[in-house]
Short mmCIF file of C-alpha atoms in Angstrom, two decimals:
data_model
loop_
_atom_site.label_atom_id
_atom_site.label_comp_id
_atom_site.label_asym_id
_atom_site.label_seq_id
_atom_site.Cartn_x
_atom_site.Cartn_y
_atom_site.Cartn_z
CA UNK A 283 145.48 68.01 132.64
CA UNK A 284 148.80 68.58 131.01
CA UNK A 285 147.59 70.10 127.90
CA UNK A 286 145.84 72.68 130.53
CA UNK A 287 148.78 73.33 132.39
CA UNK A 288 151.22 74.15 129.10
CA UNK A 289 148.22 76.65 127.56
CA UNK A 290 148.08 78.00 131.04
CA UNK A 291 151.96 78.78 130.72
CA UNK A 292 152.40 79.92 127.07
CA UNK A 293 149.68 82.53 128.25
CA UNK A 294 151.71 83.12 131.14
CA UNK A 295 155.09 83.53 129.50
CA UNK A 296 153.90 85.58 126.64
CA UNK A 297 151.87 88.10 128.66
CA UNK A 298 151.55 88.67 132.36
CA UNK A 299 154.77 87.05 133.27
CA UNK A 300 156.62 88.89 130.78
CA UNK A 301 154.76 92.21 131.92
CA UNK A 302 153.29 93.13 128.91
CA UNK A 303 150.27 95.47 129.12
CA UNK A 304 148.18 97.07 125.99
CA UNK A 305 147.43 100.17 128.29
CA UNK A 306 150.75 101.52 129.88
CA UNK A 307 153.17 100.63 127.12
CA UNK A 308 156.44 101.79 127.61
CA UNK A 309 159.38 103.70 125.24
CA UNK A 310 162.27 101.96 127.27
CA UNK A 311 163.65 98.70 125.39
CA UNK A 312 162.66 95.56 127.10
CA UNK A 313 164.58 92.73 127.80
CA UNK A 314 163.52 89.35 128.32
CA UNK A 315 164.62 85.51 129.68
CA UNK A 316 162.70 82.58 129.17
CA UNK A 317 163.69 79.11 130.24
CA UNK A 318 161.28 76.47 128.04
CA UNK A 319 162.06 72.89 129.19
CA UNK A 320 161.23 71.02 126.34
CA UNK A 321 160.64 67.15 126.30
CA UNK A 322 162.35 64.75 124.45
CA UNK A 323 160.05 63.16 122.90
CA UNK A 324 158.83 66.64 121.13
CA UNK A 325 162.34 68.37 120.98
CA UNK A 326 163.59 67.41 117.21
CA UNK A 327 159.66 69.06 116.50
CA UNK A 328 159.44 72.15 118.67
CA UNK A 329 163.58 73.15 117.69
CA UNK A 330 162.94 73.86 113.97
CA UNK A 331 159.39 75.88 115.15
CA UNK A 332 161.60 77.93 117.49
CA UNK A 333 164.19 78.48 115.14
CA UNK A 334 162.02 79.72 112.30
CA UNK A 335 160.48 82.17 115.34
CA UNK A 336 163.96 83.62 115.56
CA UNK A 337 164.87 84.05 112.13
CA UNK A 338 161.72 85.59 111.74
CA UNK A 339 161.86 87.52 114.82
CA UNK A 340 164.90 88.60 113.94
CA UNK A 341 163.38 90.89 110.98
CA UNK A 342 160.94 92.56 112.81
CA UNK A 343 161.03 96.15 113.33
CA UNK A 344 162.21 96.75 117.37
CA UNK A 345 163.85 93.47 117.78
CA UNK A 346 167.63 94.23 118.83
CA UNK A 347 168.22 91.06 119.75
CA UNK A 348 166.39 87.42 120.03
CA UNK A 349 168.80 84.64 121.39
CA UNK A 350 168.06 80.82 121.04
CA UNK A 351 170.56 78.91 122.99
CA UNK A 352 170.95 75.68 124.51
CA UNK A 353 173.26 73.88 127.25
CA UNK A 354 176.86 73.10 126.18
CA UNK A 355 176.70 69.44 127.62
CA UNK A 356 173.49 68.81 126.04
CA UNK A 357 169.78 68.73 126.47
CA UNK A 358 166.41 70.00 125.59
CA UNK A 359 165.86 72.70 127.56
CA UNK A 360 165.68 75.76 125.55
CA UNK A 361 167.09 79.23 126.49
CA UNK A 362 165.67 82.55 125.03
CA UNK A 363 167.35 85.96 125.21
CA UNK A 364 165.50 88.80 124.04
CA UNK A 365 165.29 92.59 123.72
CA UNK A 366 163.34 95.01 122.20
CA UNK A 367 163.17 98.59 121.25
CA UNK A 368 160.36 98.86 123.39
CA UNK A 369 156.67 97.98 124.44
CA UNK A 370 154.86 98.63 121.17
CA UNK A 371 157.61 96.05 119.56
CA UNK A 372 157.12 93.26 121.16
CA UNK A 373 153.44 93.83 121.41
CA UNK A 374 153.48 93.45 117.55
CA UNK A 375 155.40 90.43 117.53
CA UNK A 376 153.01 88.67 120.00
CA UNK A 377 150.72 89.08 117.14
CA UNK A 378 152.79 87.53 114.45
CA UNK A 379 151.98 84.32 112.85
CA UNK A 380 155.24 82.75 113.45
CA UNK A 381 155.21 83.10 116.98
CA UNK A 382 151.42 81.63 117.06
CA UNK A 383 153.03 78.45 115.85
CA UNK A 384 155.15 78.34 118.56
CA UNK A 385 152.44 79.45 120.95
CA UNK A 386 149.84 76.51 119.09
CA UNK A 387 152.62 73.65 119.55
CA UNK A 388 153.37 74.78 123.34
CA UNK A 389 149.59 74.45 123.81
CA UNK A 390 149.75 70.39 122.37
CA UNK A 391 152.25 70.03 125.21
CA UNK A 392 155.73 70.03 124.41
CA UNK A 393 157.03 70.84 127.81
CA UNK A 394 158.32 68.69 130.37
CA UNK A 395 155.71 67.30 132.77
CA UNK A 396 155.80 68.98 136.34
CA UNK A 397 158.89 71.10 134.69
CA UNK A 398 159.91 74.91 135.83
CA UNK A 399 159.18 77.15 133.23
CA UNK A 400 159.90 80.29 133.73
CA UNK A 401 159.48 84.15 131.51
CA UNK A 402 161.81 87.11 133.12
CA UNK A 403 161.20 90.62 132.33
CA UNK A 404 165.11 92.30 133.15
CA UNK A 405 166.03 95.86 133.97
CA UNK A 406 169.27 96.80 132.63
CA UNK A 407 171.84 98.03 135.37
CA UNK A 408 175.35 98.64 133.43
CA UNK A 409 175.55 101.16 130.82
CA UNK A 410 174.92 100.39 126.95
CA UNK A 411 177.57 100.35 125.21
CA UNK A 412 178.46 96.57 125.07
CA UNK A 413 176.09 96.02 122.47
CA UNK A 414 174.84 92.92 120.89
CA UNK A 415 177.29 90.58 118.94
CA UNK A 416 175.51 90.09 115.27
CA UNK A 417 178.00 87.98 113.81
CA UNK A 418 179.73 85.51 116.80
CA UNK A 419 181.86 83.02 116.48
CA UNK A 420 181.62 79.36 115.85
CA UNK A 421 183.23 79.03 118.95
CA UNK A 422 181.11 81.56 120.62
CA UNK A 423 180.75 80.78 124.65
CA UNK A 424 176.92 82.61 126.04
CA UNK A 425 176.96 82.55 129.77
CA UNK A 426 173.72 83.46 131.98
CA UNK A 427 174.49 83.72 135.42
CA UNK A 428 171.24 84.21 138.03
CA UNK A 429 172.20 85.30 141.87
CA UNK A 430 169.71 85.08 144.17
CA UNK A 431 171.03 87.85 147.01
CA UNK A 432 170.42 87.30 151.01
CA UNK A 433 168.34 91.11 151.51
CA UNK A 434 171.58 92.42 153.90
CA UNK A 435 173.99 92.12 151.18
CA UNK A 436 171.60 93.69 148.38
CA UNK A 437 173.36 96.63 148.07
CA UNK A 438 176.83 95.62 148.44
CA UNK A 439 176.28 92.68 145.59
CA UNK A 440 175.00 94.98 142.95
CA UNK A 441 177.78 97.61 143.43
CA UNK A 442 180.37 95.41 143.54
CA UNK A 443 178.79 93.40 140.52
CA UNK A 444 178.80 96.32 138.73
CA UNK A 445 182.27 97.23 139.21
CA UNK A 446 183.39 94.26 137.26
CA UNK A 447 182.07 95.30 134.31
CA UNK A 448 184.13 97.43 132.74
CA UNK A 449 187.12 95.40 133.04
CA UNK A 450 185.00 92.31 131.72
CA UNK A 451 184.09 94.07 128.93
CA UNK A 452 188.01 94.99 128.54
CA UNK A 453 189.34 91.32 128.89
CA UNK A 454 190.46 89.42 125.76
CA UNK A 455 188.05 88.00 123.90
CA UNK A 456 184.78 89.81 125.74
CA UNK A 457 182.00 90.23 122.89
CA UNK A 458 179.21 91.16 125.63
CA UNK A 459 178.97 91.98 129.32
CA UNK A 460 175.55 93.34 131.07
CA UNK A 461 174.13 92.94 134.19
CA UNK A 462 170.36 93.26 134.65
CA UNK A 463 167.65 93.01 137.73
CA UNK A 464 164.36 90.77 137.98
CA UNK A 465 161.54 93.61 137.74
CA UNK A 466 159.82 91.28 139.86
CA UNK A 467 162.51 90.06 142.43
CA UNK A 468 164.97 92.80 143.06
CA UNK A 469 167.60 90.30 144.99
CA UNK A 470 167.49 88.39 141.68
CA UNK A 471 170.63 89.50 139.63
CA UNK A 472 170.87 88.28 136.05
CA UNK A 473 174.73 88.45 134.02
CA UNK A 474 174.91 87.54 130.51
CA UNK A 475 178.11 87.25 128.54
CA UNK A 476 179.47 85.88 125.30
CA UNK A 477 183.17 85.41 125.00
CA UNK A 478 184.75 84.59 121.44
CA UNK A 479 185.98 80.88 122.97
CA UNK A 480 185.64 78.65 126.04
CA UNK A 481 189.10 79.69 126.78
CA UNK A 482 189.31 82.93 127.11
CA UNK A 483 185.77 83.00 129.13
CA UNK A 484 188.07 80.96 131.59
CA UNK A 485 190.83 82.91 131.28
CA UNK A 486 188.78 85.55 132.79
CA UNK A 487 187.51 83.85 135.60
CA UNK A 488 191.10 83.56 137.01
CA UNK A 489 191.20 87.48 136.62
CA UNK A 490 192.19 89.62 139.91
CA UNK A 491 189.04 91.85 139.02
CA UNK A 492 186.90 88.74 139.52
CA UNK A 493 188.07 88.47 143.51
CA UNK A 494 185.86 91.05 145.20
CA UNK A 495 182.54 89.20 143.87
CA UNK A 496 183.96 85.77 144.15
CA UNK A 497 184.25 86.57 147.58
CA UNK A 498 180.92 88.21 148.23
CA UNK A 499 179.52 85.48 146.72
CA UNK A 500 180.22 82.91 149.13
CA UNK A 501 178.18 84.73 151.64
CA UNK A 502 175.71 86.81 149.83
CA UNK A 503 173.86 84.43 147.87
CA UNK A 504 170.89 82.71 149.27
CA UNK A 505 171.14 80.12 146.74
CA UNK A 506 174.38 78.15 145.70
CA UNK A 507 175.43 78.42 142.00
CA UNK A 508 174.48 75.52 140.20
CA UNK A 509 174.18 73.96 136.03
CA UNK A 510 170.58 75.31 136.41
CA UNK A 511 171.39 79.17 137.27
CA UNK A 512 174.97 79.30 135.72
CA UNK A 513 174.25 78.68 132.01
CA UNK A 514 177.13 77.89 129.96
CA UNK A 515 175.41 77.80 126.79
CA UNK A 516 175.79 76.99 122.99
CA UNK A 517 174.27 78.76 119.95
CA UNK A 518 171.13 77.09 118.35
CA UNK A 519 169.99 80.02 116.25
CA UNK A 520 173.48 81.58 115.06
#
């Protein structure tokens, strides 16, 4: 039963959650967020697989950017940030042989029993020129933020969210700041940052910029913040 649940997600997560389709492919990139909660008994295997997936990934043409990270406290859960030039791309790399390793040990069962997996397909709502940071830090600080929105404050999240950008993106020590919506659940908001150190990423939390959200938040969200939808993650694939 659990071997038929984990091939019944890798399917999931590498096409129909993800939204890939062979006949309306797309020229806009594509950016992606998968959570894959690993066990511990099969972590110290499935890590090295994954990481040879990114190195490789990393070389193919339309990947911008493919993101292994983990939590800073510890763990096995595995994070994956990913974009691509645009459908054809990652339709290509779905056909690569080191991502059919990956997709061959998933279907063994390295997950979690009864775990939440979960494959995102984003839209990109602030403007592109943050870029991706290709050569980080070793103190390097990745934050993913998810806000589930109450429908009556929909509007007034996202424009307020996105008025913090640009003076996020100005704040010492800001390598990336973009803000993207679920395709699939519009009052699902998605942040992702990276900040040169711990430090300065909480340096910028105390930031006067920072009030307007901080106090839309405490009414607008229809699910608390928690250690499972604000990520403060480390590096596994640098």
């Amino acid at each position: 039963m659990h071997k038929v649940k984990q091939f019944g997600f890798i399917i999931g997560l590498l096409a129909g959650l993800c939204g890939y389709s062979a006949s309306a492919q797309s020229k806009e990139a594509v950016y992606l967020f998968n959570v894959l909660p690993v066990s511990i008994a099969e972590y110290n295997n499935f890590l090295p697989l994954m990481l040879n997936n990114a190195r490789q990934t990393r070389q193919e043409p339309g990947n911008i950017a493919f993101d292994v990270f983990g939590k800073e406290q510890g763990g096995t859960t595995i994070y994956l940030f990913e974009q691509w030039q645009d459908e054809a791309a990652l339709e290509r790399h779905m056909q690569t042989p080191h991502l059919q390793k990956v997709i061959t040990a998933v279907e063994t069962g390295v997950m979690q029993p009864n775990s939440q997996q979960s494959s995102v397909r984003l839209v990109k709502l602030s403007t592109d020129n943050s870029g991706h940071e290709m050569n980080p830090p070793a103190t390097l600080r990745s934050v993913i933020v998810t806000f589930k929105v109450k429908p009556a404050y929909a509007t007034a999240f996202k424009q307020t969210l996105l008025e913090v950008v640009a003076p996020s993106r100005n704040a010492p020590g800001n390598l990336v700041f973009d803000v993207f919506q679920n395709s699939q659940e519009p009052l699902h908001f998605v942040v992702f940052e990276q900040w040169e150190s711990a430090s300065l990423h909480t340096q910028h939390l105390g930031q006067a910029y920072n009030k307007p959200i901080t106090e839309l938040i405490e009414k607008a969200l229809s699910e608390p913040l928690t250690g499972n939808n604000r990520l403060l993650l480390k590096d596994l694939a640098p």
